[in-house]
Structures are given as C-alpha cells and as structure tokens.
PDB file of C-alpha atoms in Angstrom:
ATOM      1  CA  UNK A  22     -20.025  17.386  11.763  1.00 65.00           C
ATOM      2  CA  UNK A  23     -16.860  15.293  11.941  1.00 89.00           C
ATOM      3  CA  UNK A  24     -16.835  11.514  11.660  1.00 95.00           C
ATOM      4  CA  UNK A  25     -15.508   9.495  14.594  1.00 97.00           C
ATOM      5  CA  UNK A  26     -13.045   6.646  14.163  1.00 97.00           C
ATOM      6  CA  UNK A  27     -12.186   3.971  16.719  1.00 98.00           C
ATOM      7  CA  UNK A  28      -8.571   2.751  16.654  1.00 98.00           C
ATOM      8  CA  UNK A  29      -7.677  -0.450  18.553  1.00 98.00           C
ATOM      9  CA  UNK A  30      -4.366  -2.172  19.290  1.00 98.00           C
ATOM     10  CA  UNK A  31      -4.544  -5.869  20.155  1.00 98.00           C
ATOM     11  CA  UNK A  32      -0.942  -5.971  21.378  1.00 98.00           C
ATOM     12  CA  UNK A  33      -1.627  -3.723  24.381  1.00 98.00           C
ATOM     13  CA  UNK A  34      -5.383  -3.201  24.580  1.00 98.00           C
ATOM     14  CA  UNK A  35      -4.970   0.509  24.007  1.00 98.00           C
ATOM     15  CA  UNK A  36      -7.149   2.583  21.714  1.00 98.00           C
ATOM     16  CA  UNK A  37      -8.202   5.993  20.554  1.00 98.00           C
ATOM     17  CA  UNK A  38     -11.225   7.746  19.146  1.00 98.00           C
ATOM     18  CA  UNK A  39     -10.258  10.226  16.487  1.00 97.00           C
ATOM     19  CA  UNK A  40     -12.150  12.522  14.196  1.00 97.00           C
ATOM     20  CA  UNK A  41     -11.992  13.225  10.484  1.00 96.00           C
ATOM     21  CA  UNK A  42     -13.569  16.412   9.196  1.00 95.00           C
ATOM     22  CA  UNK A  43     -15.084  17.227   5.820  1.00 92.00           C
ATOM     23  CA  UNK A  44     -11.653  18.409   4.603  1.00 95.00           C
ATOM     24  CA  UNK A  45     -10.131  15.041   5.575  1.00 96.00           C
ATOM     25  CA  UNK A  46      -8.277  16.470   8.538  1.00 96.00           C
ATOM     26  CA  UNK A  47      -7.565  13.842  11.209  1.00 97.00           C
ATOM     27  CA  UNK A  48      -7.346  14.505  14.944  1.00 97.00           C
ATOM     28  CA  UNK A  49      -7.113  12.408  18.122  1.00 97.00           C
ATOM     29  CA  UNK A  50     -10.018  13.163  20.472  1.00 97.00           C
ATOM     30  CA  UNK A  51     -10.052  10.556  23.277  1.00 98.00           C
ATOM     31  CA  UNK A  52      -7.132   8.287  24.141  1.00 98.00           C
ATOM     32  CA  UNK A  53      -7.656   4.965  25.935  1.00 98.00           C
ATOM     33  CA  UNK A  54      -4.463   3.748  27.681  1.00 98.00           C
ATOM     34  CA  UNK A  55      -3.054   0.237  27.579  1.00 98.00           C
ATOM     35  CA  UNK A  56      -5.410  -2.283  29.135  1.00 98.00           C
ATOM     36  CA  UNK A  57      -8.568  -0.358  28.306  1.00 98.00           C
ATOM     37  CA  UNK A  58      -9.660  -3.100  25.908  1.00 98.00           C
ATOM     38  CA  UNK A  59      -9.306  -6.869  25.918  1.00 98.00           C
ATOM     39  CA  UNK A  60      -6.323  -7.975  23.858  1.00 98.00           C
ATOM     40  CA  UNK A  61      -7.941 -10.841  21.955  1.00 98.00           C
ATOM     41  CA  UNK A  62     -10.292  -8.931  19.660  1.00 98.00           C
ATOM     42  CA  UNK A  63      -9.557  -9.803  16.034  1.00 98.00           C
ATOM     43  CA  UNK A  64     -12.469  -7.896  14.512  1.00 98.00           C
ATOM     44  CA  UNK A  65     -14.134  -4.652  15.602  1.00 98.00           C
ATOM     45  CA  UNK A  66     -17.191  -3.828  13.483  1.00 97.00           C
ATOM     46  CA  UNK A  67     -19.306  -0.719  13.843  1.00 94.00           C
ATOM     47  CA  UNK A  68     -23.044  -1.358  14.092  1.00 94.00           C
ATOM     48  CA  UNK A  69     -25.756   1.269  13.788  1.00 88.00           C
ATOM     49  CA  UNK A  70     -26.489   3.890  16.438  1.00 86.00           C
ATOM     50  CA  UNK A  71     -22.937   4.072  17.788  1.00 89.00           C
ATOM     51  CA  UNK A  72     -22.737   0.402  18.770  1.00 94.00           C
ATOM     52  CA  UNK A  73     -19.701  -1.799  18.171  1.00 96.00           C
ATOM     53  CA  UNK A  74     -19.328  -5.571  17.741  1.00 97.00           C
ATOM     54  CA  UNK A  75     -16.088  -7.022  19.126  1.00 98.00           C
ATOM     55  CA  UNK A  76     -15.110 -10.568  18.084  1.00 98.00           C
ATOM     56  CA  UNK A  77     -12.284 -12.895  19.175  1.00 98.00           C
ATOM     57  CA  UNK A  78     -11.479 -15.515  16.529  1.00 98.00           C
ATOM     58  CA  UNK A  79      -9.513 -17.946  18.748  1.00 97.00           C
ATOM     59  CA  UNK A  80     -12.433 -18.565  21.124  1.00 98.00           C
ATOM     60  CA  UNK A  81     -15.542 -17.399  19.289  1.00 98.00           C
ATOM     61  CA  UNK A  82     -16.408 -14.991  22.063  1.00 98.00           C
ATOM     62  CA  UNK A  83     -17.701 -11.485  21.478  1.00 98.00           C
ATOM     63  CA  UNK A  84     -19.298  -8.384  22.866  1.00 98.00           C
ATOM     64  CA  UNK A  85     -21.561  -5.591  21.705  1.00 97.00           C
ATOM     65  CA  UNK A  86     -20.609  -2.266  23.220  1.00 96.00           C
ATOM     66  CA  UNK A  87     -21.792   1.301  22.925  1.00 95.00           C
ATOM     67  CA  UNK A  88     -20.000   4.622  22.600  1.00 96.00           C
ATOM     68  CA  UNK A  89     -21.748   7.817  23.641  1.00 94.00           C
ATOM     69  CA  UNK A  90     -21.291  11.374  22.421  1.00 92.00           C
ATOM     70  CA  UNK A  91     -18.575  11.956  25.030  1.00 95.00           C
ATOM     71  CA  UNK A  92     -16.659   8.905  23.738  1.00 96.00           C
ATOM     72  CA  UNK A  93     -17.382   6.854  26.833  1.00 96.00           C
ATOM     73  CA  UNK A  94     -17.351   3.123  26.078  1.00 96.00           C
ATOM     74  CA  UNK A  95     -19.606   0.556  27.732  1.00 96.00           C
ATOM     75  CA  UNK A  96     -20.235  -3.174  27.301  1.00 96.00           C
ATOM     76  CA  UNK A  97     -23.899  -3.865  26.504  1.00 95.00           C
ATOM     77  CA  UNK A  98     -24.132  -7.581  25.663  1.00 96.00           C
ATOM     78  CA  UNK A  99     -21.435 -10.185  26.298  1.00 97.00           C
ATOM     79  CA  UNK A 100     -21.279 -13.357  24.179  1.00 97.00           C
ATOM     80  CA  UNK A 101     -19.303 -16.171  25.870  1.00 97.00           C
ATOM     81  CA  UNK A 102     -16.741 -18.424  24.190  1.00 98.00           C
ATOM     82  CA  UNK A 103     -18.277 -20.534  21.440  1.00 98.00           C
ATOM     83  CA  UNK A 104     -21.024 -18.051  20.611  1.00 97.00           C
ATOM     84  CA  UNK A 105     -19.453 -17.421  17.198  1.00 97.00           C
ATOM     85  CA  UNK A 106     -17.663 -19.644  14.716  1.00 98.00           C
ATOM     86  CA  UNK A 107     -13.894 -19.454  15.131  1.00 98.00           C
ATOM     87  CA  UNK A 108     -12.910 -18.986  11.493  1.00 98.00           C
ATOM     88  CA  UNK A 109     -14.262 -15.522  10.712  1.00 98.00           C
ATOM     89  CA  UNK A 110     -11.455 -13.289   9.429  1.00 98.00           C
ATOM     90  CA  UNK A 111     -13.571 -10.309   8.383  1.00 98.00           C
ATOM     91  CA  UNK A 112     -16.808  -8.951   9.862  1.00 98.00           C
ATOM     92  CA  UNK A 113     -18.541  -5.876   8.490  1.00 97.00           C
ATOM     93  CA  UNK A 114     -21.919  -4.314   9.159  1.00 95.00           C
ATOM     94  CA  UNK A 115     -24.350  -3.767   6.283  1.00 95.00           C
ATOM     95  CA  UNK A 116     -27.469  -1.646   6.146  1.00 91.00           C
ATOM     96  CA  UNK A 117     -30.618  -2.746   7.927  1.00 88.00           C
ATOM     97  CA  UNK A 118     -28.708  -4.019  10.975  1.00 89.00           C
ATOM     98  CA  UNK A 119     -27.223  -6.903   9.011  1.00 96.00           C
ATOM     99  CA  UNK A 120     -23.708  -8.287   9.460  1.00 97.00           C
ATOM    100  CA  UNK A 121     -21.520 -10.007   6.862  1.00 98.00           C
ATOM    101  CA  UNK A 122     -19.117 -12.647   8.193  1.00 98.00           C
ATOM    102  CA  UNK A 123     -16.307 -13.998   5.960  1.00 98.00           C
ATOM    103  CA  UNK A 124     -13.835 -16.866   6.452  1.00 98.00           C
ATOM    104  CA  UNK A 125     -10.672 -16.540   4.372  1.00 98.00           C
ATOM    105  CA  UNK A 126      -9.581 -20.149   4.913  1.00 98.00           C
ATOM    106  CA  UNK A 127     -12.570 -21.653   3.079  1.00 98.00           C
ATOM    107  CA  UNK A 128     -14.336 -18.796   1.314  1.00 98.00           C
ATOM    108  CA  UNK A 129     -17.483 -19.404   3.298  1.00 98.00           C
ATOM    109  CA  UNK A 130     -19.630 -16.664   4.796  1.00 98.00           C
ATOM    110  CA  UNK A 131     -22.858 -15.695   6.462  1.00 98.00           C
ATOM    111  CA  UNK A 132     -25.174 -12.730   6.704  1.00 98.00           C
ATOM    112  CA  UNK A 133     -26.630 -12.285  10.156  1.00 97.00           C
ATOM    113  CA  UNK A 134     -28.889  -9.781  11.819  1.00 95.00           C
ATOM    114  CA  UNK A 135     -28.765  -7.859  15.079  1.00 93.00           C
ATOM    115  CA  UNK A 136     -31.931  -6.602  16.772  1.00 89.00           C
ATOM    116  CA  UNK A 137     -32.537  -3.656  19.105  1.00 85.00           C
ATOM    117  CA  UNK A 138     -31.797  -5.867  22.106  1.00 86.00           C
ATOM    118  CA  UNK A 139     -28.419  -6.865  20.629  1.00 88.00           C
ATOM    119  CA  UNK A 140     -29.659 -10.348  19.769  1.00 90.00           C
ATOM    120  CA  UNK A 141     -27.745 -11.987  16.921  1.00 95.00           C
ATOM    121  CA  UNK A 142     -29.190 -14.412  14.366  1.00 95.00           C
ATOM    122  CA  UNK A 143     -27.949 -16.100  11.178  1.00 96.00           C
ATOM    123  CA  UNK A 144     -30.093 -15.144   8.179  1.00 96.00           C
ATOM    124  CA  UNK A 145     -28.304 -16.539   5.128  1.00 97.00           C
ATOM    125  CA  UNK A 146     -25.400 -18.984   4.968  1.00 98.00           C
ATOM    126  CA  UNK A 147     -22.900 -19.013   2.085  1.00 98.00           C
ATOM    127  CA  UNK A 148     -21.098 -22.382   1.827  1.00 98.00           C
ATOM    128  CA  UNK A 149     -17.384 -22.935   1.321  1.00 98.00           C
ATOM    129  CA  UNK A 150     -16.156 -21.549  -1.990  1.00 98.00           C
ATOM    130  CA  UNK A 151     -18.798 -18.843  -2.198  1.00 98.00           C
ATOM    131  CA  UNK A 152     -16.097 -16.173  -1.816  1.00 98.00           C
ATOM    132  CA  UNK A 153     -12.515 -15.896  -3.026  1.00 98.00           C
ATOM    133  CA  UNK A 154     -10.034 -17.007  -0.379  1.00 98.00           C
ATOM    134  CA  UNK A 155      -7.583 -14.111  -0.604  1.00 98.00           C
ATOM    135  CA  UNK A 156      -9.631 -11.201   0.728  1.00 98.00           C
ATOM    136  CA  UNK A 157      -7.871  -9.498   3.634  1.00 98.00           C
ATOM    137  CA  UNK A 158     -10.294  -6.599   4.001  1.00 98.00           C
ATOM    138  CA  UNK A 159     -14.066  -6.605   3.457  1.00 98.00           C
ATOM    139  CA  UNK A 160     -15.648  -3.192   3.930  1.00 97.00           C
ATOM    140  CA  UNK A 161     -19.247  -2.044   3.553  1.00 96.00           C
ATOM    141  CA  UNK A 162     -19.757   1.060   1.421  1.00 96.00           C
ATOM    142  CA  UNK A 163     -22.870   3.159   0.935  1.00 94.00           C
ATOM    143  CA  UNK A 164     -25.706   1.946  -1.253  1.00 93.00           C
ATOM    144  CA  UNK A 165     -25.392  -1.670  -0.077  1.00 94.00           C
ATOM    145  CA  UNK A 166     -22.034  -2.081  -1.754  1.00 98.00           C
ATOM    146  CA  UNK A 167     -19.052  -4.022  -0.421  1.00 98.00           C
ATOM    147  CA  UNK A 168     -15.362  -3.423  -1.118  1.00 98.00           C
ATOM    148  CA  UNK A 169     -13.199  -6.569  -1.138  1.00 98.00           C
ATOM    149  CA  UNK A 170      -9.395  -6.177  -1.070  1.00 98.00           C
ATOM    150  CA  UNK A 171      -6.537  -8.685  -1.363  1.00 98.00           C
ATOM    151  CA  UNK A 172      -3.297  -7.434   0.195  1.00 98.00           C
ATOM    152  CA  UNK A 173      -1.164 -10.117  -1.457  1.00 98.00           C
ATOM    153  CA  UNK A 174      -1.823  -8.865  -4.991  1.00 98.00           C
ATOM    154  CA  UNK A 175      -3.499  -5.467  -4.691  1.00 98.00           C
ATOM    155  CA  UNK A 176      -6.592  -6.748  -6.453  1.00 98.00           C
ATOM    156  CA  UNK A 177     -10.131  -5.932  -5.374  1.00 98.00           C
ATOM    157  CA  UNK A 178     -13.795  -5.970  -6.177  1.00 98.00           C
ATOM    158  CA  UNK A 179     -16.893  -3.949  -5.415  1.00 98.00           C
ATOM    159  CA  UNK A 180     -19.925  -6.120  -4.889  1.00 98.00           C
ATOM    160  CA  UNK A 181     -23.533  -5.473  -4.007  1.00 97.00           C
ATOM    161  CA  UNK A 182     -25.950  -7.017  -1.527  1.00 96.00           C
ATOM    162  CA  UNK A 183     -29.695  -6.795  -2.059  1.00 94.00           C
ATOM    163  CA  UNK A 184     -32.602  -6.783   0.375  1.00 91.00           C
ATOM    164  CA  UNK A 185     -32.830 -10.593   0.107  1.00 94.00           C
ATOM    165  CA  UNK A 186     -29.141 -10.938   0.998  1.00 96.00           C
ATOM    166  CA  UNK A 187     -28.114 -11.891  -2.512  1.00 96.00           C
ATOM    167  CA  UNK A 188     -24.495 -11.030  -3.310  1.00 97.00           C
ATOM    168  CA  UNK A 189     -23.171  -9.999  -6.719  1.00 97.00           C
ATOM    169  CA  UNK A 190     -19.863  -8.718  -8.111  1.00 97.00           C
ATOM    170  CA  UNK A 191     -20.325  -5.310  -9.717  1.00 97.00           C
ATOM    171  CA  UNK A 192     -16.823  -4.113 -10.576  1.00 98.00           C
ATOM    172  CA  UNK A 193     -13.551  -6.037 -10.569  1.00 98.00           C
ATOM    173  CA  UNK A 194     -10.181  -4.345  -9.976  1.00 98.00           C
ATOM    174  CA  UNK A 195      -7.275  -6.463 -11.303  1.00 98.00           C
ATOM    175  CA  UNK A 196      -4.001  -7.171  -9.515  1.00 98.00           C
ATOM    176  CA  UNK A 197      -2.019  -3.994  -8.858  1.00 98.00           C
ATOM    177  CA  UNK A 198      -5.060  -1.741  -8.679  1.00 98.00           C
ATOM    178  CA  UNK A 199      -4.402  -1.094  -4.992  1.00 98.00           C
ATOM    179  CA  UNK A 200      -1.257  -0.709  -2.925  1.00 98.00           C
ATOM    180  CA  UNK A 201      -0.258  -3.978  -1.257  1.00 98.00           C
ATOM    181  CA  UNK A 202       0.417  -2.674   2.248  1.00 98.00           C
ATOM    182  CA  UNK A 203      -3.074  -1.721   3.429  1.00 98.00           C
ATOM    183  CA  UNK A 204      -3.927  -3.554   6.644  1.00 98.00           C
ATOM    184  CA  UNK A 205      -7.153  -1.714   7.463  1.00 98.00           C
ATOM    185  CA  UNK A 206      -9.792  -0.195   5.184  1.00 98.00           C
ATOM    186  CA  UNK A 207     -12.872   1.511   6.572  1.00 97.00           C
ATOM    187  CA  UNK A 208     -15.597   3.537   4.892  1.00 96.00           C
ATOM    188  CA  UNK A 209     -16.316   7.060   6.104  1.00 96.00           C
ATOM    189  CA  UNK A 210     -19.283   9.311   5.462  1.00 95.00           C
ATOM    190  CA  UNK A 211     -19.641  11.083   2.138  1.00 94.00           C
ATOM    191  CA  UNK A 212     -18.480   8.058   0.125  1.00 95.00           C
ATOM    192  CA  UNK A 213     -14.949   8.351   1.446  1.00 97.00           C
ATOM    193  CA  UNK A 214     -12.623   5.473   2.348  1.00 98.00           C
ATOM    194  CA  UNK A 215      -9.761   5.468   4.865  1.00 98.00           C
ATOM    195  CA  UNK A 216      -6.808   3.190   4.037  1.00 98.00           C
ATOM    196  CA  UNK A 217      -4.129   2.428   6.662  1.00 98.00           C
ATOM    197  CA  UNK A 218      -0.770   0.645   6.461  1.00 98.00           C
ATOM    198  CA  UNK A 219       0.422  -0.721   9.812  1.00 98.00           C
ATOM    199  CA  UNK A 220       4.008  -1.287   8.653  1.00 98.00           C
ATOM    200  CA  UNK A 221       4.709   2.405   8.036  1.00 98.00           C
ATOM    201  CA  UNK A 222       1.866   4.336   9.657  1.00 98.00           C
ATOM    202  CA  UNK A 223       0.892   5.813   6.328  1.00 98.00           C
ATOM    203  CA  UNK A 224      -2.618   6.158   4.977  1.00 98.00           C
ATOM    204  CA  UNK A 225      -4.890   7.633   2.382  1.00 98.00           C
ATOM    205  CA  UNK A 226      -8.428   8.932   2.173  1.00 98.00           C
ATOM    206  CA  UNK A 227     -10.062   7.997  -1.101  1.00 98.00           C
ATOM    207  CA  UNK A 228     -13.459   8.385  -2.664  1.00 98.00           C
ATOM    208  CA  UNK A 229     -15.903   6.078  -4.415  1.00 97.00           C
ATOM    209  CA  UNK A 230     -18.610   7.396  -6.707  1.00 97.00           C
ATOM    210  CA  UNK A 231     -21.966   5.981  -7.794  1.00 95.00           C
ATOM    211  CA  UNK A 232     -20.275   4.263 -10.760  1.00 96.00           C
ATOM    212  CA  UNK A 233     -17.763   2.539  -8.454  1.00 97.00           C
ATOM    213  CA  UNK A 234     -14.839   4.657  -9.580  1.00 97.00           C
ATOM    214  CA  UNK A 235     -12.151   4.936  -6.899  1.00 97.00           C
ATOM    215  CA  UNK A 236      -9.870   7.947  -6.489  1.00 98.00           C
ATOM    216  CA  UNK A 237      -7.234   9.076  -3.990  1.00 97.00           C
ATOM    217  CA  UNK A 238      -8.224  12.365  -2.344  1.00 97.00           C
ATOM    218  CA  UNK A 239      -5.813  12.949   0.548  1.00 98.00           C
ATOM    219  CA  UNK A 240      -2.477  11.157   0.944  1.00 98.00           C
ATOM    220  CA  UNK A 241      -1.328  10.717   4.544  1.00 98.00           C
ATOM    221  CA  UNK A 242       2.460  10.159   4.679  1.00 98.00           C
ATOM    222  CA  UNK A 243       4.449   7.568   6.617  1.00 98.00           C
ATOM    223  CA  UNK A 244       4.481   8.112  10.371  1.00 98.00           C
ATOM    224  CA  UNK A 245       1.171   9.956  10.430  1.00 98.00           C
ATOM    225  CA  UNK A 246      -0.485   7.075  12.307  1.00 98.00           C
ATOM    226  CA  UNK A 247       0.724   4.854  15.122  1.00 98.00           C
ATOM    227  CA  UNK A 248       2.019   1.521  13.813  1.00 98.00           C
ATOM    228  CA  UNK A 249       0.240  -0.800  16.228  1.00 98.00           C
ATOM    229  CA  UNK A 250      -3.393  -0.382  15.207  1.00 98.00           C
ATOM    230  CA  UNK A 251      -4.932  -3.751  14.384  1.00 98.00           C
ATOM    231  CA  UNK A 252      -8.490  -2.508  13.857  1.00 98.00           C
ATOM    232  CA  UNK A 253      -9.770   0.858  12.604  1.00 98.00           C
ATOM    233  CA  UNK A 254     -13.527   1.350  12.538  1.00 97.00           C
ATOM    234  CA  UNK A 255     -15.805   4.211  11.504  1.00 96.00           C
ATOM    235  CA  UNK A 256     -18.390   4.715  14.230  1.00 95.00           C
ATOM    236  CA  UNK A 257     -21.833   4.870  12.656  1.00 79.00           C
ATOM    237  CA  UNK A 258     -24.167   7.461  14.162  1.00 69.00           C
ATOM    238  CA  UNK A 259     -27.944   7.041  13.754  1.00 56.00           C
ATOM    239  CA  UNK A 260     -28.944   7.041  10.088  1.00 51.00           C
ATOM    240  CA  UNK A 261     -25.460   6.310   8.728  1.00 50.00           C
ATOM    241  CA  UNK A 262     -24.242   3.134   7.019  1.00 46.00           C
TER     242      UNK A 262
END
C-alpha cells in the first residue's frame, strides 16, 4: 500500500495529496485548487488516524481536520486565535497521540497530548534554552526518535523521547552532514525520509536504520516538485507513527 503525502502552499491556499510507493515512486492523486486551504497555516502536522493539525503562528489559531480514504478533507475541531502560543516554528506528532512544539527564537518547547475528541493539553514544558535555536526542521521518526535539522549549516541530530516525555540526544551529525537547501523533511513508512528543497523543486528519499545511520536511496532532480510548497506532511493511517 502506498503512503499518502499532503502538500500545502501558503501563498495561494492550494494543495495536493500525492502517493509514494514502496519503490519510492511519487504520484499526484488529488489536487486542491487555489483557495482550498486557508493561507495562514505555518505548520501542518499529521496526527494519528488520518487527522491533521493546522497551526497559524501569527495568531495562535489552529484546526484539526480529517482526510478520508477518498482524500476528502474536513474540519473537525476549530481552535480560535490565541488558543496556541504564537512562537512555535516546528510542530511534529509523536507516538501515543503526543505533539512536540518547538520555538526557534528561544529554544523552548512543549510536549502536548491530543485525545479522541481532538482536545489538546500541555503535558511537559521545556523552558527557554532547552533546545538549540537553529533547528529549521523537527521530524518524528519511528521508534520514538526525532530528527533535528539546521538549514543554515547542514548539521543535525537524532534524539529520542521516552514514555515520560524525557528528551535525549542519541546521534549528532556535524555541520555539512546534510544539504543546506532542504525546506521540508517528513518521515515516511518503512523508515524512509522525504527531503524537499523549495528553491529548486528537488528532493530525495533517504533511509534511517535502527542504529541511526542515514543514507540516500532515491534522488529526485530539480523541477520534480512544484516550488511553492510550504508544508509537506506524511498522512498517518491507523497504527502508523
């Protein structure tokens, strides 16, 4: 079964759901024209069971939506302005219906939870300075691991999060370990990772093993993707991280 990926463009509110198969072949499945989405979403994070959290940093508003098997989108719970802090720059869903929020400006963060009724709650707060302040992508991997990436230097880190929401660095990747043009990084099934560069429309599908070794598997050349995607999110079916 192919994975589904949600692409979103903040400039026009357009989007697309695409698929990626087990051979890393990409295909567009459902196209959403301009105006299909609000244009203020700064983070789009996939929750469990084909639900999606949309977040607007300027106002702290948000929404939890659903996507069905026919790729129809629906708003489920709307969170008005001020429901969220307005400094979150990365939001990623962890296992157990937990959500990691990260603020680049101060290095603060929070792990929250979401229940079956789409209720959100803060569970553990990480004060300013708890995280580095250069992460531009924070992506949950399998096995309660997190990939941190800094576009400015190409450095990164794989960390872990335990059942008590304790965070730990597991493997550090020094400057130059990654390309410095990735603007979106999302984990796929099968311990694969999709990297995307907005400036050129290029990408790459990589792999991560149990020892946190990263490898490039399929290189996707310039122009393969549209160059206006601001969020790319792997939609998590039931039972998937």
